[in-house]
Amino acid sequence: MYTYNDFDAAFVRSRVAQFRGQVARRIDGSLTEDEFKPLRLMNGLYLQLHAYMLRVAVPYGTLNPSQMRQLAFIADKWDKGYGHFTTRQNIQYNWPKLADVPDMLDALADVGMHAIQTSGNTIRNVTADHFAGAAADEIEDPRPVAELLRQWSTDHPEFQFLPRKFKIAVTGAAHDRAVTKAHDIGLRMVRNDAGEPGFEVIVGGGLGRTPMVGKVLRAFLPKADLLPYCEAIVSVYNLLGRRDNKYKARIKITVHENGLENIQELVEERFATIRAGFSGVDQELLAEIEAAFAPPAFAVKSTAGYEEARLANPAFRSWTDTNLAQHKADGYAIVSISIKKHGATPGDATSDQMRVMADLAEQYGHGELRISHEQNVILPHVHKADLAKVYAALRAADLATANIGLASDIIACPGMDYCALATARSIPIAQEIATRFDELKIEHKIGALKIKISGCINACGHHHVGHIGILGLDRAGVENYQITLGGDSTETTTIGERAGPGFSADEIVPAIERLVTGYLDLRSAPEETFLQTYRRLGMEPFKAILYPAEDKANAA
């Protein structure tokens, strides 16, 4: 993985020193909160309902054990002993004191981390497939490209004050695990007719109050053209993007209002102008970065003990069936650690749990960890011979929940428990749903099911692309939860369809239970997933399950 060089380290330290002075001036009253706001946002510091919140960048979701341990140390020393992993592959601290934030940033810099551009109208943390470098269906590891984009976009003088925030996601696999079609720019690695790797470039995706699926701007872009082409896209957006209305400022609206063909023409024109200025230095840098992401030396050893352990321990077998993914190296598996224990806050990990995960990565995982946009932690390279030991350590740390991809593996934003923008609670609803399905003991029978919850229309919980999406709103001072169905975040991205009237906080969990248990009667075979059943049958049978009284009234 990439390691900061002297220039990187000096740059981050200078930013910390600069912000330390700004914090001091805010504390002594020299700066008002309004004056301080743009300065703190440039350094990832938000003001939420009850306290400041610091959002730390985890570029393309990749961490080493030392970095994870430092995140645990920061949680203990300056927060409340935990951190919250987000859908942007970042980590947030919800309770820092303003005076302590510069020290937190210095501690991050000690391990090559920072909070730069995790907020503000700029290019945010570049995300990637959380199985990158390990996935069996991968063309190439996309993280070197993500690192190149990170270096290019950090403090880029032209793009620090864009019309609105800007998000880029990259995947190198056939199966899209990075939600590329819901990003301002999505990059999907593909091969051309000659077998050469390049990128399908997607533009104008995004969720929020106007959800849109991204459109293909270029079906194939050579890797060598990626950086100038991305610069061309952002340059065009910077000129055309609306600054008169923040709700219409994202590039998805720019594409919608100007038309894809016009945007293509402008981007190609800009690309032709600036391409010559990229003399190949970017490709030399990319080659250096790729060397830093060389795969580890995978071990060759027997997996017989793994198979024996599976036969001997039903709980271990259930965990391996659910939480493992196929690795590209023989004898290895990708381990997804669920941060979604039934009844817990989705995405929250204690400092002790962070240390356990760091230790496991160091002992059994070739020193790598990943954060997924689904708010879980990944050990991308674990030999099957070591899985029983990994499972035992996770179980001791309360991290062995076997629910990856199941009903209780819920994405949820912080909602009204923390966020100043939220209009309803998300966390308690997610906890109640997960607890209820655990009581019913039917999660594994249900199979693959993506439930996603947002506490406001900004959609930080990705509810639009959930198989079941839940949006919490305020209706005359009362929390009301709308349900959408049929959303999808993969290569077949679809925006979910609203089912009908919303439900109160007391009604929403029974409604979800009714919906999911009803699906079990609707599916054509045990292997037919919720999404497949919905796509086969459409909304009406699910709507009848959700609103039985209304159905009876219509029949009468």
Coordinates of C-alpha atoms in Angstrom, one line a residue:
M1 CA 0.0 0.0 0.0
Y2 CA 1.0 3.6 -0.5
T3 CA 3.3 5.2 2.1
Y4 CA 3.6 9.0 2.5
N5 CA 6.9 10.5 1.2
D6 CA 8.6 13.5 2.8
F7 CA 6.6 15.9 0.7
D8 CA 3.3 14.4 1.8
A9 CA 4.3 14.4 5.4
A10 CA 5.4 18.0 5.3
F11 CA 2.2 19.1 3.5
V12 CA 0.0 17.5 6.1
R13 CA 2.0 18.9 9.1
S14 CA 1.8 22.4 7.6
R15 CA -2.0 22.1 7.3
V16 CA -2.2 20.9 10.9
A17 CA -0.1 23.9 12.1
Q18 CA -2.2 26.3 10.1
F19 CA -5.4 24.8 11.5
R20 CA -4.0 24.9 15.0
G21 CA -3.7 28.7 14.7
Q22 CA -7.3 29.0 13.3
V23 CA -8.7 26.9 16.2
A24 CA -6.9 29.2 18.7
R25 CA -8.4 32.3 17.1
R26 CA -11.9 30.7 17.2
I27 CA -11.5 29.9 20.9
D28 CA -10.2 33.3 21.9
G29 CA -13.1 34.9 19.9
S30 CA -11.0 36.4 17.1
L31 CA -13.0 34.4 14.6
T32 CA -16.8 34.0 14.7
E33 CA -18.4 30.6 14.0
D34 CA -19.4 31.9 10.6
E35 CA -15.8 32.9 9.8
F36 CA -14.5 29.7 11.2
K37 CA -16.9 27.4 9.4
P38 CA -15.1 27.3 5.9
L39 CA -11.8 26.8 7.7
R40 CA -12.9 23.9 9.8
L41 CA -14.7 22.3 6.8
M42 CA -11.5 22.3 4.9
N43 CA -10.1 20.1 7.7
G44 CA -13.0 17.7 8.0
L45 CA -14.5 19.3 11.1
Y46 CA -18.3 19.6 11.4
L47 CA -20.6 21.1 14.0
Q48 CA -23.4 18.6 14.7
L49 CA -26.3 18.5 17.1
H50 CA -24.4 18.0 20.3
A51 CA -20.7 18.5 19.5
Y52 CA -18.1 18.9 16.8
M53 CA -17.5 15.8 14.6
L54 CA -14.2 15.0 13.0
R55 CA -14.3 13.0 9.7
V56 CA -11.0 11.3 8.9
A57 CA -10.1 10.2 5.4
V58 CA -9.4 6.5 4.8
P59 CA -8.4 6.8 1.1
Y60 CA -10.0 4.0 -1.0
G61 CA -10.8 2.3 2.3
T62 CA -7.3 0.9 2.9
L63 CA -5.6 0.8 6.3
N64 CA -2.6 -0.9 7.9
P65 CA -2.5 -2.2 11.5
S66 CA -0.6 0.8 12.8
Q67 CA -3.2 3.2 11.4
M68 CA -6.0 1.2 12.9
R69 CA -4.3 1.2 16.3
Q70 CA -3.9 5.0 16.1
L71 CA -7.6 5.4 15.3
A72 CA -8.2 3.4 18.5
F73 CA -5.8 5.6 20.5
I74 CA -7.5 8.7 19.2
A75 CA -10.9 7.3 20.2
D76 CA -9.7 6.7 23.7
K77 CA -7.7 9.9 24.3
W78 CA -10.0 12.5 22.7
D79 CA -13.4 10.9 22.1
K80 CA -15.6 8.3 23.9
G81 CA -13.7 5.1 23.1
Y82 CA -15.3 4.4 19.7
G83 CA -15.4 5.5 16.1
H84 CA -18.0 5.4 13.4
F85 CA -17.1 3.9 10.0
T86 CA -19.1 5.6 7.2
T87 CA -20.4 4.9 3.7
R88 CA -17.5 6.9 2.3
Q89 CA -15.0 4.5 3.8
N90 CA -14.1 7.1 6.4
I91 CA -14.2 7.1 10.2
Q92 CA -15.9 9.8 12.2
Y93 CA -15.4 10.9 15.8
N94 CA -18.6 12.3 17.2
W95 CA -17.5 13.9 20.5
P96 CA -14.1 15.8 20.1
K97 CA -13.5 19.1 22.0
L98 CA -12.5 21.9 19.6
A99 CA -9.3 22.5 21.5
D100 CA -8.2 18.9 21.0
V101 CA -8.8 18.7 17.3
P102 CA -5.3 19.9 16.2
D103 CA -3.7 17.3 18.5
M104 CA -6.0 14.6 16.9
L105 CA -4.8 15.8 13.5
D106 CA -1.2 15.6 14.6
A107 CA -1.7 12.1 15.9
L108 CA -3.2 11.2 12.5
A109 CA -0.2 12.7 10.7
D110 CA 2.0 10.4 12.8
V111 CA 0.7 7.4 10.8
G112 CA 0.2 9.1 7.4
M113 CA -3.5 10.0 7.8
H114 CA -5.4 13.3 7.8
A115 CA -8.9 14.8 7.5
I116 CA -8.3 17.1 4.4
Q117 CA -11.1 17.3 1.9
T118 CA -13.5 15.1 3.9
S119 CA -15.9 18.0 3.7
G120 CA -16.5 21.2 1.7
N121 CA -17.3 21.8 -1.9
T122 CA -14.3 20.0 -3.2
I123 CA -13.3 16.5 -4.4
R124 CA -13.9 14.2 -1.4
N125 CA -12.2 11.0 -0.4
V126 CA -11.8 8.7 -3.4
T127 CA -13.4 5.4 -2.7
A128 CA -12.9 1.9 -4.2
D129 CA -14.0 -1.7 -4.2
H130 CA -13.3 -2.9 -0.6
F131 CA -12.2 -6.2 -2.1
A132 CA -9.6 -4.5 -4.3
G133 CA -6.4 -6.5 -4.8
A134 CA -8.0 -9.7 -3.6
A135 CA -11.2 -10.2 -5.6
A136 CA -11.3 -13.2 -7.9
D137 CA -13.4 -11.3 -10.5
E138 CA -10.9 -8.4 -10.7
I139 CA -9.2 -7.2 -13.9
E140 CA -6.7 -5.1 -11.9
D141 CA -6.3 -3.6 -8.5
P142 CA -8.0 -0.2 -8.9
R143 CA -6.3 1.4 -5.8
P144 CA -3.2 2.7 -7.6
V145 CA -5.6 4.7 -9.8
A146 CA -7.5 5.9 -6.7
E147 CA -4.2 7.0 -5.1
L148 CA -3.2 8.8 -8.3
L149 CA -6.6 10.6 -8.2
R150 CA -6.2 11.4 -4.5
Q151 CA -2.8 13.0 -5.0
W152 CA -4.1 15.0 -8.0
S153 CA -7.2 16.2 -6.3
T154 CA -5.7 17.1 -2.9
D155 CA -5.4 20.9 -2.7
H156 CA -5.8 21.2 -6.5
P157 CA -6.0 25.0 -6.9
E158 CA -8.8 24.9 -9.5
F159 CA -11.1 22.6 -7.6
Q160 CA -11.1 23.8 -4.0
F161 CA -14.4 25.8 -4.4
L162 CA -16.6 23.7 -6.7
P163 CA -20.3 24.4 -7.0
R164 CA -20.9 21.5 -4.6
K165 CA -19.1 18.5 -3.1
F166 CA -17.7 16.0 -5.7
K167 CA -17.3 12.2 -5.2
I168 CA -15.3 9.7 -7.2
A169 CA -15.5 5.9 -7.0
V170 CA -13.3 3.3 -8.7
T171 CA -13.7 -0.5 -9.2
G172 CA -11.5 -3.0 -11.1
A173 CA -14.0 -5.9 -11.0
A174 CA -16.9 -7.1 -13.1
H175 CA -19.2 -7.0 -10.1
D176 CA -19.6 -3.4 -8.9
R177 CA -19.0 -3.2 -5.1
A178 CA -18.2 0.5 -5.1
V179 CA -21.6 1.9 -6.2
T180 CA -19.9 3.7 -9.1
K181 CA -23.2 4.6 -10.8
A182 CA -24.3 6.7 -7.8
H183 CA -21.2 8.9 -7.9
D184 CA -20.3 12.2 -9.6
I185 CA -17.7 10.2 -11.5
G186 CA -17.7 6.4 -11.5
L187 CA -14.8 4.5 -13.0
R188 CA -15.3 0.8 -13.9
M189 CA -12.3 -1.0 -15.3
V190 CA -13.1 -2.9 -18.5
R191 CA -11.1 -4.4 -21.4
N192 CA -11.3 -3.2 -25.0
D193 CA -11.5 -5.6 -28.0
A194 CA -7.7 -5.9 -27.9
G195 CA -7.8 -7.0 -24.3
E196 CA -6.2 -3.8 -22.9
P197 CA -7.5 -2.5 -19.6
G198 CA -9.1 0.9 -19.4
F199 CA -12.2 2.5 -17.9
E200 CA -15.8 2.9 -18.5
V201 CA -16.4 6.5 -17.4
I202 CA -19.7 7.2 -15.7
V203 CA -20.9 10.7 -14.8
G204 CA -23.8 12.4 -13.1
G205 CA -24.8 9.7 -10.6
G206 CA -25.9 10.6 -7.1
L207 CA -28.6 10.2 -4.4
G208 CA -30.0 12.9 -2.1
R209 CA -33.2 14.7 -2.9
T210 CA -32.9 14.1 -6.6
P211 CA -31.5 10.6 -7.0
M212 CA -30.0 9.8 -10.5
V213 CA -28.2 6.8 -12.0
G214 CA -24.9 7.9 -13.6
K215 CA -24.6 7.9 -17.4
V216 CA -21.8 6.5 -19.5
L217 CA -19.7 9.4 -20.8
R218 CA -17.0 7.2 -22.4
A219 CA -17.4 3.4 -22.9
F220 CA -13.6 2.9 -23.0
L221 CA -10.9 5.3 -21.8
P222 CA -7.3 4.2 -21.9
K223 CA -5.6 4.2 -18.5
A224 CA -3.0 6.7 -19.8
D225 CA -5.8 9.3 -20.5
L226 CA -7.6 8.9 -17.1
L227 CA -6.1 11.9 -15.2
P228 CA -6.5 14.5 -17.9
Y229 CA -10.0 13.2 -18.8
C230 CA -11.1 13.4 -15.1
E231 CA -9.6 16.9 -15.0
A232 CA -11.6 17.8 -18.1
I233 CA -14.9 16.6 -16.5
V234 CA -14.3 18.5 -13.3
S235 CA -13.3 21.6 -15.2
V236 CA -16.5 21.6 -17.3
Y237 CA -18.5 21.1 -14.2
N238 CA -16.7 23.9 -12.4
L239 CA -17.8 26.3 -15.2
L240 CA -21.3 25.0 -15.8
G241 CA -22.4 23.9 -12.3
R242 CA -25.0 26.0 -10.7
R243 CA -24.0 28.2 -7.8
D244 CA -27.4 30.0 -7.4
N245 CA -29.2 27.0 -5.8
K246 CA -27.3 24.4 -3.7
Y247 CA -30.0 21.8 -4.4
K248 CA -29.3 22.0 -8.1
A249 CA -25.5 22.3 -7.9
R250 CA -24.4 18.7 -8.2
I251 CA -23.0 17.5 -11.5
K252 CA -26.1 15.2 -11.9
I253 CA -28.2 18.3 -12.4
T254 CA -25.6 19.9 -14.7
V255 CA -25.8 16.7 -16.9
H256 CA -29.6 16.7 -16.7
E257 CA -30.0 20.4 -17.6
N258 CA -27.4 20.5 -20.4
G259 CA -27.8 17.0 -21.8
L260 CA -25.3 14.2 -21.9
E261 CA -24.3 14.8 -25.5
N262 CA -23.5 18.5 -24.8
I263 CA -21.5 17.5 -21.7
Q264 CA -19.6 14.9 -23.8
E265 CA -18.8 17.5 -26.4
L266 CA -17.5 20.0 -23.9
V267 CA -15.5 17.4 -22.0
E268 CA -13.9 16.1 -25.2
E269 CA -13.0 19.6 -26.2
R270 CA -11.5 20.4 -22.9
F271 CA -9.7 17.0 -22.8
A272 CA -8.1 17.7 -26.2
T273 CA -6.9 21.1 -25.0
I274 CA -5.2 19.8 -21.8
R275 CA -4.1 16.3 -22.8
A276 CA -0.8 17.6 -24.3
G277 CA 0.0 19.2 -21.0
F278 CA 0.2 15.7 -19.4
S279 CA 3.7 14.8 -20.5
G280 CA 3.7 11.3 -19.0
V281 CA 4.8 12.3 -15.6
D282 CA 1.4 11.1 -14.3
Q283 CA 2.1 7.7 -15.8
E284 CA 5.6 7.5 -14.2
L285 CA 4.0 8.4 -10.9
L286 CA 1.3 5.7 -11.5
A287 CA 4.0 3.1 -12.1
E288 CA 5.6 4.0 -8.8
I289 CA 2.3 3.8 -7.0
E290 CA 1.5 0.4 -8.6
A291 CA 4.8 -0.9 -7.3
A292 CA 3.6 0.1 -3.8
F293 CA 0.5 -2.0 -4.3
A294 CA 2.2 -5.2 -5.3
P295 CA 0.3 -8.2 -3.9
P296 CA 1.7 -9.8 -0.8
A297 CA 3.7 -13.1 -0.8
F298 CA 0.8 -15.5 -0.5
A299 CA 1.6 -18.6 1.6
V300 CA 1.2 -22.1 0.3
K301 CA -0.1 -24.5 3.0
S302 CA -2.8 -27.1 3.6
T303 CA -6.5 -26.1 4.1
A304 CA -7.4 -29.5 5.7
G305 CA -7.7 -28.0 9.2
Y306 CA -10.2 -25.4 7.9
E307 CA -12.5 -28.1 6.5
E308 CA -12.3 -30.0 9.7
A309 CA -13.1 -27.0 11.8
R310 CA -16.1 -26.3 9.6
L311 CA -17.4 -29.8 10.2
A312 CA -16.8 -29.6 13.9
N313 CA -18.3 -26.2 14.7
P314 CA -21.7 -25.2 13.2
A315 CA -21.3 -21.6 14.4
F316 CA -17.9 -21.3 12.6
R317 CA -19.5 -23.0 9.5
S318 CA -22.3 -20.4 9.5
W319 CA -19.8 -17.6 9.7
T320 CA -17.7 -18.9 6.9
D321 CA -20.8 -19.4 4.7
T322 CA -21.8 -15.8 5.2
N323 CA -18.8 -13.7 5.9
L324 CA -16.2 -15.0 3.4
A325 CA -15.7 -14.1 -0.3
Q326 CA -13.7 -15.8 -3.0
H327 CA -10.1 -14.8 -3.1
K328 CA -8.0 -14.8 -6.3
A329 CA -5.2 -16.8 -4.6
D330 CA -5.5 -20.5 -3.9
G331 CA -6.1 -21.3 -0.3
Y332 CA -7.1 -17.8 0.7
A333 CA -10.4 -16.1 1.6
I334 CA -11.6 -12.5 1.9
V335 CA -13.0 -12.0 5.4
S336 CA -15.7 -9.4 6.1
I337 CA -16.0 -8.5 9.8
S338 CA -19.5 -7.4 10.6
I339 CA -19.7 -4.2 12.6
K340 CA -23.5 -4.9 12.8
K341 CA -24.0 -7.1 15.8
H342 CA -27.8 -7.4 16.3
G343 CA -29.0 -4.4 18.3
A344 CA -25.7 -2.5 17.9
T345 CA -25.2 0.8 16.1
P346 CA -24.3 0.1 12.5
G347 CA -20.7 1.0 11.7
D348 CA -19.6 1.7 15.3
A349 CA -16.4 0.0 16.6
T350 CA -14.9 0.3 20.0
S351 CA -11.2 1.1 20.4
D352 CA -10.7 -2.4 21.8
Q353 CA -12.3 -3.9 18.7
M354 CA -10.1 -1.8 16.5
R355 CA -7.0 -3.1 18.2
V356 CA -8.2 -6.7 17.8
M357 CA -8.8 -6.1 14.1
A358 CA -5.4 -4.5 13.8
D359 CA -3.8 -7.5 15.5
L360 CA -5.6 -10.0 13.3
A361 CA -4.5 -8.1 10.2
E362 CA -0.9 -8.2 11.4
Q363 CA -0.9 -11.8 12.4
Y364 CA -3.0 -13.4 9.7
G365 CA -3.9 -10.8 7.1
H366 CA -0.6 -9.6 5.5
G367 CA -0.9 -6.3 7.3
E368 CA -4.0 -5.0 5.4
L369 CA -7.5 -3.9 6.5
R370 CA -10.3 -2.3 4.4
I371 CA -13.3 -0.3 5.3
S372 CA -16.3 -1.0 3.1
H373 CA -19.0 1.5 2.1
E374 CA -21.4 -0.9 3.8
Q375 CA -19.8 0.1 7.2
N376 CA -17.9 -3.1 7.8
V377 CA -14.2 -4.0 8.1
I378 CA -12.4 -6.3 5.7
L379 CA -9.4 -8.6 6.1
P380 CA -8.7 -9.0 2.4
H381 CA -6.0 -11.7 2.6
V382 CA -6.5 -14.5 5.1
H383 CA -5.3 -18.1 4.5
K384 CA -8.1 -20.7 5.2
A385 CA -5.7 -22.5 7.5
D386 CA -5.9 -19.5 9.8
L387 CA -9.6 -18.8 9.7
A388 CA -10.5 -20.8 12.8
K389 CA -8.1 -18.7 14.8
V390 CA -9.4 -15.5 13.3
Y391 CA -13.0 -16.5 14.1
A392 CA -12.1 -17.3 17.7
A393 CA -10.5 -13.9 18.2
L394 CA -13.4 -12.1 16.6
R395 CA -15.9 -14.0 18.7
A396 CA -14.1 -13.0 21.9
A397 CA -14.2 -9.4 20.7
D398 CA -18.0 -9.5 19.9
L399 CA -17.2 -9.2 16.2
A400 CA -18.2 -12.6 14.8
T401 CA -21.8 -11.9 13.8
A402 CA -22.6 -14.0 10.7
N403 CA -24.8 -11.6 8.9
I404 CA -22.8 -10.1 5.9
G405 CA -25.3 -9.3 3.2
L406 CA -28.3 -10.4 5.3
A407 CA -31.3 -8.4 6.7
S408 CA -29.4 -7.1 9.8
D409 CA -26.4 -6.0 7.8
I410 CA -28.0 -2.6 7.6
I411 CA -26.5 0.6 6.3
A412 CA -27.7 3.5 8.5
C413 CA -26.7 7.2 8.7
P414 CA -26.2 8.8 12.1
G415 CA -29.7 10.3 11.9
M416 CA -31.2 12.6 14.5
D417 CA -29.1 11.1 17.2
Y418 CA -26.1 13.2 15.9
C419 CA -26.7 15.0 12.6
A420 CA -28.0 18.6 12.6
L421 CA -29.6 18.0 9.1
A422 CA -31.5 14.9 10.1
T423 CA -35.3 14.9 10.3
A424 CA -35.7 11.5 11.9
R425 CA -33.8 8.8 13.8
S426 CA -32.0 6.1 11.8
I427 CA -29.9 4.2 14.4
P428 CA -32.7 3.1 16.7
I429 CA -34.8 1.9 13.7
A430 CA -31.8 -0.1 12.4
Q431 CA -31.2 -1.6 15.8
E432 CA -34.9 -2.6 16.2
I433 CA -35.0 -4.2 12.8
A434 CA -31.8 -6.2 13.3
T435 CA -33.0 -7.3 16.8
R436 CA -36.3 -8.4 15.4
F437 CA -34.9 -10.6 12.7
D438 CA -32.5 -12.1 15.2
E439 CA -35.5 -13.0 17.4
L440 CA -37.2 -14.6 14.4
K441 CA -34.1 -16.6 13.4
I442 CA -34.9 -16.4 9.7
E443 CA -32.1 -14.2 8.3
H444 CA -30.3 -17.1 6.6
K445 CA -33.6 -18.4 5.3
I446 CA -34.3 -15.0 3.8
G447 CA -30.9 -14.8 2.2
A448 CA -29.4 -11.8 0.4
L449 CA -31.2 -8.6 1.4
K450 CA -29.9 -5.0 1.5
I451 CA -31.8 -2.7 3.9
K452 CA -30.6 0.9 4.0
I453 CA -31.8 3.7 6.2
S454 CA -31.5 7.5 5.9
G455 CA -32.6 10.0 8.5
C456 CA -33.2 12.7 5.9
I457 CA -33.6 13.4 2.2
N458 CA -29.8 13.8 1.8
A459 CA -29.6 10.0 1.7
C460 CA -26.4 9.4 3.5
G461 CA -27.7 5.9 4.3
H462 CA -28.1 5.1 0.5
H463 CA -31.7 4.2 1.0
H464 CA -32.5 4.9 -2.7
V465 CA -30.4 1.9 -3.7
G466 CA -31.5 -0.5 -1.0
H467 CA -33.5 -3.6 -1.9
I468 CA -35.6 -2.1 0.9
G469 CA -34.9 1.6 1.5
I470 CA -36.2 3.5 4.5
L471 CA -36.3 7.3 4.5
G472 CA -37.1 9.1 7.8
L473 CA -38.9 12.4 7.5
D474 CA -40.6 14.9 9.8
R475 CA -44.4 15.1 9.3
A476 CA -45.8 17.9 11.5
G477 CA -43.2 17.1 14.3
V478 CA -43.7 13.3 14.0
E479 CA -41.2 10.9 12.6
N480 CA -42.6 9.2 9.5
Y481 CA -40.7 6.5 7.5
Q482 CA -41.2 6.0 3.8
I483 CA -40.3 2.6 2.2
T484 CA -38.8 2.2 -1.3
L485 CA -38.4 -1.1 -3.0
G486 CA -36.3 -2.6 -5.7
G487 CA -33.2 -0.4 -5.4
D488 CA -29.8 -1.8 -6.3
S489 CA -26.2 -0.5 -5.9
T490 CA -24.3 -2.9 -8.2
E491 CA -23.5 -2.8 -11.9
T492 CA -27.3 -2.9 -12.5
T493 CA -27.9 0.1 -10.3
T494 CA -31.6 1.0 -9.9
I495 CA -33.3 3.7 -7.8
G496 CA -36.0 2.2 -5.6
E497 CA -39.7 2.9 -6.1
R498 CA -41.7 4.4 -3.3
A499 CA -44.2 1.9 -2.0
G500 CA -46.8 4.3 -0.6
P501 CA -47.6 6.2 2.6
G502 CA -45.1 6.3 5.3
F503 CA -45.2 4.6 8.7
S504 CA -44.7 5.9 12.2
A505 CA -41.7 4.9 14.3
D506 CA -43.9 2.3 16.1
E507 CA -45.2 0.9 12.8
I508 CA -42.0 0.7 10.7
V509 CA -40.5 -2.4 12.2
P510 CA -43.7 -4.5 11.9
A511 CA -44.1 -3.2 8.4
I512 CA -40.6 -4.4 7.4
E513 CA -41.2 -7.8 9.1
R514 CA -44.5 -8.1 7.2
L515 CA -42.8 -7.2 4.0
V516 CA -39.9 -9.7 4.3
T517 CA -41.9 -12.6 5.7
G518 CA -44.4 -12.0 2.8
Y519 CA -41.6 -12.2 0.3
L520 CA -40.9 -15.7 1.6
D521 CA -44.3 -16.7 0.3
L522 CA -43.9 -14.9 -3.0
R523 CA -40.5 -16.2 -4.1
S524 CA -40.5 -18.9 -6.7
A525 CA -37.7 -20.9 -5.1
P526 CA -35.5 -20.7 -2.0
E527 CA -32.6 -19.3 -4.0
E528 CA -34.6 -16.5 -5.5
T529 CA -33.6 -13.3 -3.7
F530 CA -35.8 -10.5 -2.6
L531 CA -34.6 -8.3 -5.4
Q532 CA -35.1 -11.0 -8.0
T533 CA -38.6 -11.6 -6.7
Y534 CA -39.4 -7.9 -6.8
R535 CA -38.1 -7.6 -10.4
R536 CA -40.2 -10.6 -11.4
L537 CA -43.4 -9.6 -9.8
G538 CA -43.3 -5.8 -9.5
M539 CA -44.6 -3.5 -6.8
E540 CA -48.2 -4.6 -6.4
P541 CA -47.9 -7.9 -4.4
F542 CA -45.4 -6.2 -2.0
K543 CA -47.7 -3.2 -1.7
A544 CA -50.6 -5.5 -0.8
I545 CA -48.5 -7.0 2.0
L546 CA -47.4 -3.6 3.3
Y547 CA -50.9 -2.0 3.3
P548 CA -53.3 -4.9 4.0
A549 CA -56.1 -2.6 5.3
E550 CA -56.0 -0.5 2.2
D551 CA -56.1 -3.6 0.1
K552 CA -59.2 -4.8 1.9
A553 CA -60.8 -1.4 1.6
N554 CA -60.3 -1.4 -2.2
A555 CA -61.7 -4.9 -2.4
A556 CA -64.8 -3.8 -0.6

